[in-house]
Amino acid sequence: MNGDPTPAASTAEPETSEAGGEPQEAARLNAITKSFFGVPANDRVDFDLRWGEIHALLGENGAGKSTLCSVLAGLYHPDSGEIHLDGERVDLASPQQALEHGVGMVYQHFRLVDRFTVAENLALGHPETGFVASRRSLERQVAELGRRYGLEVSPKAAIWQLSVGEQQRVEILKLLYRGVRILILDEPTAVLTPQEAQSLFTTMRAMAADGQAIIFVSHKLDEVLEVSDRVTVLRDGERVGSMETAEADPAALARMMVGRDLSTRARSRTEAGSAALSVRGLTADGDRGIEALREIDLEVRESQIVGVAGVAGNGQRELAEAIVGLRRSKRGQIFLGDVDITRTSTLQRIKLGLGFVPEDRMRTGMAGGLPLTANLALKAYRQPPLSKGPLVSKRAVEERARTLEKQFDIRGVRWAMPTSLLSGGNIQRAILARELSARPKVLVAAAPTRGLDVAAIEAIRQILLDERDAGTAILMISEDLEEIMDLSDVIVVLYEGRIMGRLDPDDASPEVLGMLMAGRTADAGPDAAADTAPDTGADTAPDTGADTA
Amino acid sequence: MSLPLGAFELTVERQQIPSRLVRMAAPTASVAFGLLVGAVIIWAAGQDPILAYTEMARKGFGGRLALTGTLVLATPLILTGLAAVVAFRMKIWNIGAEGQLILGAVASSGLGLWLGDRGIGGPVGIVLMLAAGAGAGALWAALAALPRAYLNTDEVISTLMLNFVALGIMNYLIFSSFSHWRDPSRATFPVGRFLDDSMFLHRFTGRLHIGLFIALAAAGVLWWGLRSTRWGFEVWVTGDSPRAALYSGMRVDRKILSVLMVSGAFAGLGGGIEVGGVLGNLDPRALSLGVGFAGIVVAALARLSPLGVIPVAILVASFTNARPGLQVLGIPSEIVTLLEGILFLCIVGGEWFLRNALRLQRRAAGPGPGPVEVETAPS
């Protein structure tokens, strides 16, 4: 039990590695099994964690990383298996109990109250917070904790004013403030810029040096190699192995993770054709009524992938929605070929040959409660053979679904099953199957591989490349720099609703892109600066793409 | 989810999707269980449950008179049940079937009287009369549907409130004015003017009229429409995910409008059939008995299945039909109301248990011993 709320408690523990000499066990999970709907997400997984170490949990999506962490964090109760914390067998019935044992998890989706300040969020739900809380001492403690671990954030700032990276710091602070000594970070870098990720790693190292134990969940090899002391690889719900990171070989780790060698794809550039999608001076409001897109100029040609890079929330979703007609544009024009589609309906745009892979697969891309057969027919149900006049043929809908299932290798389908129960990779294949089977001239793909496992990512990227080679113009919006670099023929960087820069992928290093994504053109280096067109709008429009493609 | 109970706690776990057979068998089992619980309560109230049940069955279904009476009562229930089914399928909560039914009765009786005065009776007149009822129900629903579709107002409030407006209109036409609907020859006690005989719906035997078959046909049409048309497909998608519907180019606003108007049309048709088949005039006392609200219960018990509405409506109608007969035998009619409530709870509860399982396990008190499963052996 760790009832002491003061941050000092975390370091006053006798079990820290420096004190004992031999590193002691912070947590041990024995033969953890947890199934969902009869499918094991964890199958007899063993895991151990030492004080003072950063232990990476590596694996594809669906490998069981999040499940294992949720078991340790008390969110899931394992079907069988034992949890030992600090050498003592425990049963964690709730996240609350896990917190009492000093185990806390930072989830991918933050659990903060937007309108509250940082300090208020920390006080919220804290067992020592009485009816009247001392704001000043709280703010002082927050500042002190922040200084010690490089988690600097103003205690008085409201959450909604903070960047995603800062909000993550608040989540970590919240756990430290509750006396957490075993910290689980579930894909923490997914939402961060490269610079923010570096700062997170510094924090993690400082905490480990202080004797705390950290589980770092990731599917990014480079990060794991950079920051962790040990690494455990999970695959298909089972533990494949653990090793000291210093002894780990990247290729071997990748093999353990995937179960096979990754294919490397040589980029084959095709000749770009005429403009298929042109966006001129597009300005649109976001959900809160604030301008989310400002004077966007873009051009995507046939047989060309234009990659839109940027940190989430800089106008990517709004850009995609404005192009496909789900968001009204305030100014500017959108052309599909030579047809002005700025004021046409979504249906009209679909008929003119616009396909869309939305970032929100489950709510926008699919009707999650419906079976996959229906979802695969979402757009095609209007035309024969699926419909004749006002009637829809159930048989034709099912036949088409079976054809697409084979053609796009969609797996794990039971036909009456709600689509939401499929894995992310299969859902994405299904969305692509639906969109590409309509033979679009222009495809807008938002975060096409986010949250997918390595095999699915490979497959979907290959599908996009094949589609480009077949002549389709693709606007790919992605937060994954590797993906942007790998697939794009032209890269544009979106920052605060503006295009910060246009780059040739050969000139774009992750560092240059990272700087542009963080909104810093001046430091971006000569290559980027030359191609950068910050906000000067229309005059750069006619020749964009032409000089970079 | 968990509920602490002393040293134990009750946890809820999601179950796998049950097989088709289980899903079909579950409502029957739920009804049987409900009848069993009801029997205990009837027994506890000092009555004989076996007598009560046999009497209910006899008064509801035994013999031509009982059966036709039940079917006549079931007819408007089927239509208001369908009204709820079509709207609820798209998660549009039309609580206004009551008012739509009343407006349907007002329009049907109004046009029926007018046509009767001009000698246009028979099949043509009747079809026009019923069409007017359906149309008026649809338009009344549109009053709530338009602001819902284009201004995103809450349809629960608007449809509910329009019920009272409709009731007020009907009462005004009969009780507070000398309108087209009121019988001028009855000055002291206001009643609605009766339709010409040529405007009455065809009767088969007893009170059973052709309206039942219109309602059955309506259920068939809705079943087919939801299953086999583009409109039905769009309702399906929109009900599950309006965003996915918008994304795939569907006009969600028009879908809301059309679904609510179809819903209102079913209820309005129910009103027209009551006037042409049972009442013969606009009778406020007979038309404000909560058939619209009962339709919501029917739809829920039928699990939003258009064809399922038919047996459920007949069952509920049989209870209503049996009520006066039971009272004669000294079984209070509240027993029937109670039984309806118990059956409703059991069927909804049965649905829940199809998808969730309850587990009682000993609470873990800190770092104590491992969990002790009560239902399953510890591993």
PDB file of C-alpha atoms in Angstrom, chain A residues 37 77 80 88-91 93 97 101 321 326 346-347 350 356 358 363-371 374 377-379 381-382 387 389-392 417-418 421 431 434-435, chain B residues 9 13-17 23 224 227-231 233-234 236-237 240-251 359 361-371 373 379:
ATOM      1  CA  PHE A  37     -14.884 -13.388 -27.305  1.00  0.00           C
ATOM      2  CA  HIS A  77      -8.900  -9.128 -14.789  1.00  0.00           C
ATOM      3  CA  SER A  80      -5.744 -17.053 -15.263  1.00  0.00           C
ATOM      4  CA  GLU A  88       4.034 -10.106  -3.205  1.00  0.00           C
ATOM      5  CA  ARG A  89       1.107 -11.805  -4.941  1.00  0.00           C
ATOM      6  CA  VAL A  90      -1.706  -9.368  -5.613  1.00  0.00           C
ATOM      7  CA  ASP A  91      -5.118  -9.389  -7.192  1.00  0.00           C
ATOM      8  CA  ALA A  93      -9.652  -5.747  -9.294  1.00  0.00           C
ATOM      9  CA  GLN A  97      -6.320  -0.890  -6.659  1.00  0.00           C
ATOM     10  CA  HIS A 101      -0.044  -0.668  -5.323  1.00  0.00           C
ATOM     11  CA  GLU A 321     -13.437  16.414 -45.014  1.00  0.00           C
ATOM     12  CA  LEU A 326     -18.251  16.503 -45.359  1.00  0.00           C
ATOM     13  CA  THR A 346     -20.695  14.199 -51.236  1.00  0.00           C
ATOM     14  CA  LEU A 347     -22.707  11.845 -53.416  1.00  0.00           C
ATOM     15  CA  ILE A 350     -18.323  10.063 -55.209  1.00  0.00           C
ATOM     16  CA  PHE A 356     -12.022   8.442 -49.375  1.00  0.00           C
ATOM     17  CA  PRO A 358     -11.213   8.339 -43.514  1.00  0.00           C
ATOM     18  CA  ARG A 363     -17.387   5.604 -37.011  1.00  0.00           C
ATOM     19  CA  THR A 364     -16.951   7.287 -40.371  1.00  0.00           C
ATOM     20  CA  GLY A 365     -15.470   4.622 -42.593  1.00  0.00           C
ATOM     21  CA  MET A 366     -17.738   1.874 -41.375  1.00  0.00           C
ATOM     22  CA  ALA A 367     -21.085   1.477 -39.714  1.00  0.00           C
ATOM     23  CA  GLY A 368     -19.617  -0.597 -36.903  1.00  0.00           C
ATOM     24  CA  GLY A 369     -22.774  -2.407 -35.873  1.00  0.00           C
ATOM     25  CA  LEU A 370     -23.530  -3.662 -39.366  1.00  0.00           C
ATOM     26  CA  PRO A 371     -22.034  -6.805 -40.885  1.00  0.00           C
ATOM     27  CA  ALA A 374     -23.377  -4.194 -45.800  1.00  0.00           C
ATOM     28  CA  ALA A 377     -21.791  -2.136 -50.222  1.00  0.00           C
ATOM     29  CA  LEU A 378     -21.940   1.314 -48.610  1.00  0.00           C
ATOM     30  CA  LYS A 379     -21.353   3.158 -51.846  1.00  0.00           C
ATOM     31  CA  TYR A 381     -25.504  -0.237 -53.374  1.00  0.00           C
ATOM     32  CA  ARG A 382     -26.802   2.497 -55.642  1.00  0.00           C
ATOM     33  CA  SER A 387     -29.552  -2.627 -56.933  1.00  0.00           C
ATOM     34  CA  GLY A 389     -34.276   0.510 -59.419  1.00  0.00           C
ATOM     35  CA  PRO A 390     -35.276   1.051 -55.815  1.00  0.00           C
ATOM     36  CA  LEU A 391     -34.483  -2.536 -54.791  1.00  0.00           C
ATOM     37  CA  VAL A 392     -31.263  -3.867 -53.307  1.00  0.00           C
ATOM     38  CA  MET A 417     -20.711 -10.439 -37.062  1.00  0.00           C
ATOM     39  CA  PRO A 418     -20.671  -6.665 -36.473  1.00  0.00           C
ATOM     40  CA  LEU A 421     -15.316  -6.804 -33.995  1.00  0.00           C
ATOM     41  CA  ILE A 431     -12.439   0.118 -46.592  1.00  0.00           C
ATOM     42  CA  ARG A 434     -14.772  -0.737 -51.073  1.00  0.00           C
ATOM     43  CA  GLU A 435     -13.142   2.499 -52.218  1.00  0.00           C
TER      44      GLU A 435
ATOM     45  CA  GLU B   9     -18.930  -8.479  -5.886  1.00  0.00           C
ATOM     46  CA  GLU B  13     -19.074  -9.641 -18.651  1.00  0.00           C
ATOM     47  CA  ARG B  14     -19.938  -9.386 -22.302  1.00  0.00           C
ATOM     48  CA  GLN B  15     -20.931 -12.664 -23.879  1.00  0.00           C
ATOM     49  CA  GLN B  16     -20.251 -13.925 -27.346  1.00  0.00           C
ATOM     50  CA  ILE B  17     -22.915 -13.305 -29.928  1.00  0.00           C
ATOM     51  CA  ARG B  23     -31.892 -15.819 -30.131  1.00  0.00           C
ATOM     52  CA  TRP B 224     -40.010  -5.844 -47.243  1.00  0.00           C
ATOM     53  CA  ARG B 227     -35.081  -5.504 -46.060  1.00  0.00           C
ATOM     54  CA  SER B 228     -35.051  -5.136 -49.789  1.00  0.00           C
ATOM     55  CA  THR B 229     -35.058  -1.495 -50.836  1.00  0.00           C
ATOM     56  CA  ARG B 230     -32.364   1.138 -51.096  1.00  0.00           C
ATOM     57  CA  TRP B 231     -34.365   3.197 -48.654  1.00  0.00           C
ATOM     58  CA  PHE B 233     -30.550  -0.076 -46.613  1.00  0.00           C
ATOM     59  CA  GLU B 234     -30.026   3.629 -45.998  1.00  0.00           C
ATOM     60  CA  TRP B 236     -30.095   0.598 -41.638  1.00  0.00           C
ATOM     61  CA  VAL B 237     -26.796   2.380 -42.191  1.00  0.00           C
ATOM     62  CA  ASP B 240     -26.115   2.494 -36.969  1.00  0.00           C
ATOM     63  CA  SER B 241     -23.824   5.360 -37.878  1.00  0.00           C
ATOM     64  CA  PRO B 242     -25.028   8.702 -39.231  1.00  0.00           C
ATOM     65  CA  ARG B 243     -21.434   9.679 -39.953  1.00  0.00           C
ATOM     66  CA  ALA B 244     -20.838   6.603 -42.072  1.00  0.00           C
ATOM     67  CA  ALA B 245     -24.071   7.398 -43.906  1.00  0.00           C
ATOM     68  CA  LEU B 246     -22.973  10.968 -44.641  1.00  0.00           C
ATOM     69  CA  TYR B 247     -19.556   9.715 -45.662  1.00  0.00           C
ATOM     70  CA  SER B 248     -21.051   7.351 -48.219  1.00  0.00           C
ATOM     71  CA  GLY B 249     -23.107  10.135 -49.741  1.00  0.00           C
ATOM     72  CA  MET B 250     -26.472   9.471 -48.113  1.00  0.00           C
ATOM     73  CA  ARG B 251     -28.711  12.406 -47.260  1.00  0.00           C
ATOM     74  CA  ARG B 359     -20.422 -13.447 -12.121  1.00  0.00           C
ATOM     75  CA  GLN B 361     -16.865 -13.504  -6.985  1.00  0.00           C
ATOM     76  CA  ARG B 362     -15.221 -12.829  -3.687  1.00  0.00           C
ATOM     77  CA  ARG B 363     -13.812  -9.360  -3.492  1.00  0.00           C
ATOM     78  CA  ALA B 364     -10.078  -9.081  -3.369  1.00  0.00           C
ATOM     79  CA  ALA B 365      -9.100  -7.066  -0.315  1.00  0.00           C
ATOM     80  CA  GLY B 366      -5.733  -5.617  -1.174  1.00  0.00           C
ATOM     81  CA  PRO B 367      -2.874  -8.081  -1.693  1.00  0.00           C
ATOM     82  CA  GLY B 368      -4.859 -10.972  -0.295  1.00  0.00           C
ATOM     83  CA  PRO B 369      -5.452 -14.404  -1.742  1.00  0.00           C
ATOM     84  CA  GLY B 370      -6.374 -14.875  -5.358  1.00  0.00           C
ATOM     85  CA  PRO B 371      -9.910 -14.692  -6.682  1.00  0.00           C
ATOM     86  CA  GLU B 373     -14.736 -18.025  -8.448  1.00  0.00           C
ATOM     87  CA  SER B 379      -7.699 -22.957 -11.833  1.00  0.00           C
TER      88      SER B 379
END
